[in-house]
C-alpha positions as a LaTeX table, in Angstrom:
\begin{tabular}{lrrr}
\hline
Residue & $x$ (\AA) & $y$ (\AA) & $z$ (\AA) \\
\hline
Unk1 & 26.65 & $-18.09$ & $-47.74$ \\
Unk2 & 26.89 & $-18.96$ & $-43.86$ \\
Unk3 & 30.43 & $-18.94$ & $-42.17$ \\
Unk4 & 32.86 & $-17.08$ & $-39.91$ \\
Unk5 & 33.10 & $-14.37$ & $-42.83$ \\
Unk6 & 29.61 & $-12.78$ & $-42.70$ \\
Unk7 & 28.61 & $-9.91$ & $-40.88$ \\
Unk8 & 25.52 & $-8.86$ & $-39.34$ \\
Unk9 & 23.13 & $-6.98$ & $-41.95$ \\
Unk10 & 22.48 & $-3.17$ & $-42.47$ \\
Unk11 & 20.08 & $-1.34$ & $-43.85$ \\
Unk12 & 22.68 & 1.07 & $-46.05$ \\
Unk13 & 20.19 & 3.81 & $-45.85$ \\
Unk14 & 20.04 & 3.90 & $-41.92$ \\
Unk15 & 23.96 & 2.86 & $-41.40$ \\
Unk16 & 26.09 & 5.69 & $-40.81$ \\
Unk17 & 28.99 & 4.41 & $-41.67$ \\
Unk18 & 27.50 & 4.87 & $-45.29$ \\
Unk19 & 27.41 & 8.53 & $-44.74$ \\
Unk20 & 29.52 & 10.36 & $-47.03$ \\
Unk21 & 32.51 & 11.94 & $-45.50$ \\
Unk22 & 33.58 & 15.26 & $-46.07$ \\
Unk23 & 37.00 & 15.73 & $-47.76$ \\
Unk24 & 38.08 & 18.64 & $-45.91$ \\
Unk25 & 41.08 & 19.30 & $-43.45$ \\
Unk26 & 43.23 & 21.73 & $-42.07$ \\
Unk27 & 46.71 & 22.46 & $-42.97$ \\
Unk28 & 48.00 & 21.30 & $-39.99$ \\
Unk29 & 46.05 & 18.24 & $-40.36$ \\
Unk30 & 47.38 & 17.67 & $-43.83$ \\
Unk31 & 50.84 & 18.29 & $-42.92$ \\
Unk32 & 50.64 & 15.54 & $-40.00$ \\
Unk33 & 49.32 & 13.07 & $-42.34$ \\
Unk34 & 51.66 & 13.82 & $-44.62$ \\
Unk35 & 54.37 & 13.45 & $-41.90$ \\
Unk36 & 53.02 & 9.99 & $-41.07$ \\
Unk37 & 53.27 & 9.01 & $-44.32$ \\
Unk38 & 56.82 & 9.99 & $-44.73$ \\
Unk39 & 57.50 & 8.43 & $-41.49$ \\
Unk40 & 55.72 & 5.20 & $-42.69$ \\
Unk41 & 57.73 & 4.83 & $-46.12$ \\
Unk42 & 61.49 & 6.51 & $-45.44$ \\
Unk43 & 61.65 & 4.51 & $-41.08$ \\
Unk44 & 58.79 & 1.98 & $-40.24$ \\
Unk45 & 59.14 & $-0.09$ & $-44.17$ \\
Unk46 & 62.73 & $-0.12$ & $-44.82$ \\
Unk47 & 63.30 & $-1.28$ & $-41.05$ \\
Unk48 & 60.50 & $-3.91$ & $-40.86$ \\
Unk49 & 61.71 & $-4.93$ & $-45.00$ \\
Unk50 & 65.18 & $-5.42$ & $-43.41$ \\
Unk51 & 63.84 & $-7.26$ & $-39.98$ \\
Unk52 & 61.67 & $-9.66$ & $-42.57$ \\
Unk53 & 64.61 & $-10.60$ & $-44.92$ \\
Unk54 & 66.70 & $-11.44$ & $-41.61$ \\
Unk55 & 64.06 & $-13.69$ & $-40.48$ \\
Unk56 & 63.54 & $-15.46$ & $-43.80$ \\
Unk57 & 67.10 & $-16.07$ & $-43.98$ \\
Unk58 & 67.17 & $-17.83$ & $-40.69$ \\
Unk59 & 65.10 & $-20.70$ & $-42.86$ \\
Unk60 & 62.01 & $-22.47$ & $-42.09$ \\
Unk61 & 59.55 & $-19.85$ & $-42.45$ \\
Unk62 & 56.36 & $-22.00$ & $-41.37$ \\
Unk63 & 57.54 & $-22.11$ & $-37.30$ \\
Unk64 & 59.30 & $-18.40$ & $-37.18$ \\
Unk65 & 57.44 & $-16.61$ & $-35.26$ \\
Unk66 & 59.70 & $-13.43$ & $-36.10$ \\
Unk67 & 59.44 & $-13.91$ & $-39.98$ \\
Unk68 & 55.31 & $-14.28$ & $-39.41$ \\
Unk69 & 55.19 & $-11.60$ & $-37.00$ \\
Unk70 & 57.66 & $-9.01$ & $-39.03$ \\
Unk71 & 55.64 & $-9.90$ & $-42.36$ \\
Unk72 & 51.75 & $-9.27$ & $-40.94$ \\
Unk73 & 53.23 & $-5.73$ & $-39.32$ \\
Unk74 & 54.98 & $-5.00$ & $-43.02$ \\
Unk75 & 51.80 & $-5.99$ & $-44.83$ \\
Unk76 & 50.02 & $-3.36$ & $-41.82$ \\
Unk77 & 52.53 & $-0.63$ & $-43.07$ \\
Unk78 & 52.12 & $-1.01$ & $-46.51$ \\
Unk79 & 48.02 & $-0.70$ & $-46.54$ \\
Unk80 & 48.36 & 2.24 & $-43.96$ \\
Unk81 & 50.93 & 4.17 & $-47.10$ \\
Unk82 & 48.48 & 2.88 & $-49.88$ \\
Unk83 & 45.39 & 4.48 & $-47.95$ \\
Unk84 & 47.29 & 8.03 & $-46.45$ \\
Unk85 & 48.24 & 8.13 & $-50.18$ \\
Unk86 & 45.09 & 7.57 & $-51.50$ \\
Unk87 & 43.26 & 9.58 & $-48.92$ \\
Unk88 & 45.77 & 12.90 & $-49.21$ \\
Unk89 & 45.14 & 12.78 & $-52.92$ \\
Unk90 & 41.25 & 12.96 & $-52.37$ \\
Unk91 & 41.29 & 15.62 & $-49.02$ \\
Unk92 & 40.92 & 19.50 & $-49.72$ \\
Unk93 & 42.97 & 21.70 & $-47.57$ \\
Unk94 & 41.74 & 24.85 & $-45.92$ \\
Unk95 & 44.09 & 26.78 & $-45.11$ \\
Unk96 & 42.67 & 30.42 & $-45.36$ \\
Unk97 & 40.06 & 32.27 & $-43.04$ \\
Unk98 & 36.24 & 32.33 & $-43.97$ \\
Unk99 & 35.52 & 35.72 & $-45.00$ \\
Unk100 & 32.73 & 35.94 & $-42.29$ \\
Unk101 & 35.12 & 35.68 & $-38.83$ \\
Unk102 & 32.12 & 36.24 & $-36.67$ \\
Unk103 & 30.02 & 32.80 & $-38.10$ \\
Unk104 & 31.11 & 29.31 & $-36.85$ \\
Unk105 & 32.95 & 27.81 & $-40.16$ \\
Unk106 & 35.25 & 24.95 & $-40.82$ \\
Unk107 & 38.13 & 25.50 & $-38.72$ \\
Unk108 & 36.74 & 27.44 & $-35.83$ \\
Unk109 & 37.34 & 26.98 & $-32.10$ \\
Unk110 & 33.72 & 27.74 & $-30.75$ \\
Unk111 & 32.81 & 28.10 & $-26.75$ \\
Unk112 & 29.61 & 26.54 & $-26.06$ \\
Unk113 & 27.35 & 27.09 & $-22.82$ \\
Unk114 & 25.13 & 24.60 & $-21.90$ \\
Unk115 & 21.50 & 24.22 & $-19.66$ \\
Unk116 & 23.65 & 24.26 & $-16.67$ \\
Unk117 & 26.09 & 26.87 & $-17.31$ \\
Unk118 & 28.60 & 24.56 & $-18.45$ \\
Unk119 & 31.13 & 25.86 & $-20.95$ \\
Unk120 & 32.65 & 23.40 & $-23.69$ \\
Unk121 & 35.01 & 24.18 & $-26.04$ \\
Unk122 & 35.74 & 22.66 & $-29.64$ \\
Unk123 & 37.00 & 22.74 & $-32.57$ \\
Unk124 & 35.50 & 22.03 & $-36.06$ \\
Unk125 & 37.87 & 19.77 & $-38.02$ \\
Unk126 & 37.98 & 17.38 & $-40.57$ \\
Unk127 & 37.03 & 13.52 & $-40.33$ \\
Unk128 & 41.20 & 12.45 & $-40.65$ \\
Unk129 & 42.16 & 14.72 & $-37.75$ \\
Unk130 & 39.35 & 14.46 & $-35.07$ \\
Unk131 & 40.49 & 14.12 & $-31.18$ \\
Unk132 & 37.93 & 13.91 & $-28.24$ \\
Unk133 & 41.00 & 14.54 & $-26.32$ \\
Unk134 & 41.55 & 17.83 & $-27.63$ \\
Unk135 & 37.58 & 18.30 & $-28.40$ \\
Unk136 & 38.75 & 18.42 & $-32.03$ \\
Unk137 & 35.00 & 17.21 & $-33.53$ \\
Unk138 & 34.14 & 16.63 & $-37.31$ \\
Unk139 & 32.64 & 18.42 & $-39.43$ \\
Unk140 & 30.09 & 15.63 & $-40.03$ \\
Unk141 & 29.60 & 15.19 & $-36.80$ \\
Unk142 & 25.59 & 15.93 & $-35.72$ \\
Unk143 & 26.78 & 18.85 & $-33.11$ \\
Unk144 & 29.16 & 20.17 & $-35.69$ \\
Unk145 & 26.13 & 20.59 & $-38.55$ \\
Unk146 & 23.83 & 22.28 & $-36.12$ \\
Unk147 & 27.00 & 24.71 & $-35.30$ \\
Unk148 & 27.51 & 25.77 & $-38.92$ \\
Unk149 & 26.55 & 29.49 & $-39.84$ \\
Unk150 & 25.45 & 30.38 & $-36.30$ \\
Unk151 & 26.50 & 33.34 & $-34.94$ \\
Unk152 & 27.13 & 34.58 & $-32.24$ \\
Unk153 & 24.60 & 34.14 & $-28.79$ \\
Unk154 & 22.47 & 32.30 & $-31.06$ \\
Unk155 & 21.11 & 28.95 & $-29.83$ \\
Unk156 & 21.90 & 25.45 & $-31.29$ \\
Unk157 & 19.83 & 22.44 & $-30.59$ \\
Unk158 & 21.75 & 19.19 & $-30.73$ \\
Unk159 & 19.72 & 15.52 & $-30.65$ \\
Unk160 & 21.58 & 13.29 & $-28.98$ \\
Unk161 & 20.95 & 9.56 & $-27.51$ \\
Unk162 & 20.13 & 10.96 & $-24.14$ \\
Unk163 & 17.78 & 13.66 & $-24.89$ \\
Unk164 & 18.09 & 17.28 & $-26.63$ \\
Unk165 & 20.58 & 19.46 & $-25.44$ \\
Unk166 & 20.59 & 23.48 & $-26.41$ \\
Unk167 & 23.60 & 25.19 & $-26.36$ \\
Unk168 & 24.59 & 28.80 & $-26.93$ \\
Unk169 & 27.00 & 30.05 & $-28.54$ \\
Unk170 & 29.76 & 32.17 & $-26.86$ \\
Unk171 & 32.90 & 32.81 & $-28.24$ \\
Unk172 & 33.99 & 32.10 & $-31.90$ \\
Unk173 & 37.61 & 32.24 & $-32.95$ \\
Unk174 & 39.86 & 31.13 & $-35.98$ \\
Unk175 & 43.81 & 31.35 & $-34.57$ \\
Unk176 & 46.25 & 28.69 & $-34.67$ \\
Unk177 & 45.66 & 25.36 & $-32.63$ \\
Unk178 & 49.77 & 26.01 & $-31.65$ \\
Unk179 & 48.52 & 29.54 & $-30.50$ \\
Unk180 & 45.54 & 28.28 & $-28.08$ \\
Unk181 & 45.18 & 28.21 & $-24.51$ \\
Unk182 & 43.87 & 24.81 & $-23.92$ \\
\hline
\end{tabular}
């Protein structure tokens, strides 16, 4: 079947978008999804439902651009409530401390010093609620897995595109993101 539908070809064992996703996330992170959601069915549908029915009753729907554009941005709403719905049904919340404070575990901020003397600092989250603004990487993420059950000063090696990089460990702490210095 040739046409403007088909995508390139994957190998699925090689893609990484067929990786499995972990299904964990923070309480914070569950409680902002959860706010989007709410936001997304009591504002954003009612409003655009009301903008739609004003448009339609305006008449010719095939040349109203407001009618079109209202209706593809209400049909955008509704598949963003069916999937945080879905997806806050399937995610498991940690919201408790790993009984070993002094390992790297889900939820930790960890300080990382590079080859160079470099520091970086991150945060070990879940897929829904990573933010390479806020170094907020995922647990699935290949710098993540290397991090998990080190200790401290103990020395993680990370592949990456450009070449290995080695990294030591630093500083490992579990506090509130509201409660950190960035």
């Amino acid at each position: 079947m040739k046409g403007r539908n088909m995508t390139r070809w994957r190998d699925p064992a090689k893609d990484p978008r067929q990786e499995p996703k972990s299904n964990l996330i923070t309480a914070e992170g569950a409680e902002r999804l959860r706010g989007i959601l709410d936001h997304l069915s009591r504002v954003k549908r009612p409003a655009l439902s009301a903008k739609v029915g004003e448009a339609a009753a305006l008449g010719d729907r095939s040349e109203n651009a407001d009618y079109t554009y209202n209706k593809k941005e209400l049909n955008r709403v509704i598949a963003r409530i069916r999937y945080l719905t879905k997806r806050l049904d399937e995610l498991q919340v940690v919201d408790r401390l790993p009984a070993d404070t002094d390992k790297v575990y889900f939820g930790a901020f960890v300080t990382l010093e590079d080859e160079e003397g470099e520091e970086l600092c991150i945060r070990i989250v879940g897929h829904d609620e990573t933010d390479t603004g806020k170094r907020w990487i995922s647990v699935d993420a290949p710098l993540a897995k290397a991090l998990l059950g080190k200790a401290l000063d103990d020395e993680v090696t990370v592949k990456a595109p450009a070449g290995d990089t080695t990294y030591i460990i630093i500083d490992i702490a579990y506090r509130d993101s509201a409660n950190r210095a960035q």
